[in-house]
Coordinates of C-alpha atoms in Angstrom, one line a residue:
X1 CA -4.0 4.8 12.0
X2 CA -1.7 4.7 9.0
X3 CA -0.6 8.1 7.7
X4 CA -0.5 8.4 3.9
X5 CA 2.8 9.5 2.4
X6 CA 4.2 10.3 -1.1
X7 CA 7.2 8.4 -2.5
X8 CA 9.0 8.9 -5.8
X9 CA 10.6 5.9 -7.5
X10 CA 13.5 6.2 -9.8
X11 CA 13.5 3.0 -11.9
X12 CA 16.5 4.1 -14.0
X13 CA 18.5 5.7 -11.1
X14 CA 20.3 8.7 -12.5
X15 CA 20.3 7.5 -16.1
X16 CA 18.9 10.0 -18.6
X17 CA 19.0 10.3 -22.3
X18 CA 19.9 14.0 -22.3
X19 CA 23.0 14.3 -20.2
X20 CA 22.5 18.0 -19.4
X21 CA 25.6 19.4 -17.7
X22 CA 23.6 21.4 -15.2
X23 CA 21.7 18.3 -13.9
X24 CA 22.4 17.8 -10.2
X25 CA 21.4 14.2 -10.5
X26 CA 23.7 12.8 -13.1
X27 CA 26.7 12.9 -10.7
X28 CA 24.8 10.4 -8.6
X29 CA 25.6 7.7 -11.2
X30 CA 29.0 7.5 -9.7
X31 CA 27.5 6.0 -6.6
X32 CA 26.6 2.8 -8.4
X33 CA 30.2 2.0 -9.5
X34 CA 29.3 -0.2 -12.5
X35 CA 26.3 -1.8 -11.0
X36 CA 22.9 -1.8 -12.8
X37 CA 20.7 1.1 -11.9
X38 CA 17.7 -0.3 -13.7
X39 CA 14.9 -1.6 -11.4
X40 CA 14.5 -5.3 -11.9
X41 CA 11.2 -7.1 -11.7
X42 CA 12.0 -8.5 -8.3
X43 CA 12.6 -5.0 -6.9
X44 CA 9.5 -3.7 -8.7
X45 CA 7.4 -6.4 -7.1
X46 CA 8.8 -5.7 -3.6
X47 CA 8.5 -1.9 -4.1
X48 CA 4.8 -2.0 -5.2
X49 CA 3.8 -4.6 -2.5
X50 CA 5.5 -2.7 0.3
X51 CA 4.3 0.7 -0.9
X52 CA 0.6 -0.4 -1.1
X53 CA 0.9 -2.3 2.2
X54 CA 2.2 0.8 4.0
X55 CA -0.5 3.1 2.6
X56 CA -3.9 3.6 4.2
X57 CA -7.1 3.0 2.3
X58 CA -8.1 5.8 -0.1
X59 CA -6.0 7.3 -2.8
X60 CA -2.5 6.0 -3.3
X61 CA -0.1 7.8 -5.7
X62 CA 2.4 5.6 -7.5
X63 CA 4.9 8.2 -8.8
X64 CA 7.9 7.7 -11.1
X65 CA 10.8 10.1 -12.0
X66 CA 14.5 9.8 -12.8
X67 CA 16.9 10.3 -14.4
X68 CA 14.5 9.6 -17.2
X69 CA 11.9 6.9 -16.3
X70 CA 10.7 6.3 -19.8
X71 CA 14.1 4.7 -20.6
X72 CA 12.5 1.6 -18.8
X73 CA 10.0 1.3 -21.7
X74 CA 6.2 0.9 -21.8
X75 CA 6.4 -2.8 -21.0
X76 CA 8.0 -2.1 -17.6
X77 CA 5.2 0.3 -16.7
X78 CA 2.5 -2.1 -18.0
X79 CA 3.9 -4.6 -15.5
X80 CA 4.0 -2.0 -12.7
X81 CA 0.4 -1.0 -13.3
X82 CA -0.8 -4.6 -13.5
X83 CA 1.1 -5.6 -10.4
X84 CA -0.3 -2.6 -8.5
X85 CA -3.9 -3.5 -9.6
X86 CA -3.3 -7.1 -8.5
X87 CA -2.1 -6.3 -5.0
X88 CA -4.0 -3.2 -4.0
X89 CA -6.7 -3.5 -1.4
X90 CA -10.3 -3.0 -2.5
X91 CA -10.5 0.3 -0.6
X92 CA -7.4 1.7 -2.3
X93 CA -7.7 3.9 -5.5
X94 CA -4.5 4.0 -7.5
X95 CA -3.2 7.3 -9.0
X96 CA -0.3 7.0 -11.4
X97 CA 2.1 9.9 -12.1
X98 CA 5.3 10.3 -14.1
X99 CA 7.8 13.1 -14.5
X100 CA 9.6 13.0 -17.9
X101 CA 11.6 15.1 -20.2
X102 CA 9.2 13.9 -22.9
X103 CA 11.8 13.3 -25.6
X104 CA 11.0 9.6 -25.9
X105 CA 7.2 9.9 -25.8
X106 CA 5.3 8.5 -28.9
X107 CA 1.9 7.2 -29.7
X108 CA 2.4 4.0 -27.6
X109 CA 3.3 6.1 -24.6
X110 CA 0.3 8.4 -25.1
X111 CA -2.0 5.4 -25.4
X112 CA -0.5 3.8 -22.2
X113 CA -0.9 7.1 -20.3
X114 CA -4.5 7.6 -21.4
X115 CA -5.4 3.9 -20.7
X116 CA -4.2 4.1 -17.2
X117 CA -5.0 7.8 -16.6
X118 CA -1.5 8.9 -15.8
X119 CA -0.8 12.4 -14.7
X120 CA 2.3 13.3 -16.8
X121 CA 4.6 16.1 -15.8
X122 CA 7.0 17.4 -18.5
X123 CA 10.3 18.9 -17.6
X124 CA 10.8 21.8 -20.1
X125 CA 13.9 23.8 -19.9
X126 CA 13.5 26.3 -22.8
X127 CA 14.2 26.6 -26.5
X128 CA 16.8 24.4 -28.2
X129 CA 19.3 27.2 -28.7
X130 CA 19.4 27.7 -25.0
X131 CA 19.2 24.2 -23.5
X132 CA 21.2 22.3 -26.2
X133 CA 24.4 24.1 -25.2
X134 CA 24.2 22.2 -21.9
X135 CA 23.7 18.8 -23.5
X136 CA 26.4 16.5 -25.0
X137 CA 26.6 16.7 -28.8
X138 CA 25.8 13.0 -29.0
X139 CA 22.5 13.4 -27.2
X140 CA 21.6 16.6 -29.0
X141 CA 22.2 15.1 -32.5
X142 CA 20.1 12.1 -31.5
X143 CA 17.2 14.3 -30.6
X144 CA 17.4 16.3 -33.8
X145 CA 17.3 13.3 -36.1

């Protein structure tokens, strides 16, 4: 009997649009040494196929986090959901989750999440006067405009 398990995919690696100095994950970017950290469609296909193949029938959670996963864009996640639907077994029910800082979310993201019934976790680290002091000026000014 196959035992279910939970796996988090990081389609952008450590890349994030906020660049918070306290983030433990941003230093991981150095591990890639100039290589792309973005999940390509070939890796996406292999990931989804292998994840669903390894899971038992029943609920299967396809979970995304980062860095900041929404940097991949809605189109990437549309492809991920369509691929998962195409390769899942009839007895598997897909659950989709994403953890995001929420700064890139707009109406198209909201429509996508609603259409595919995503569970969305928002990382909130306090009011601007507290958290902005830990972000680069470049990222903070982008968020305020």
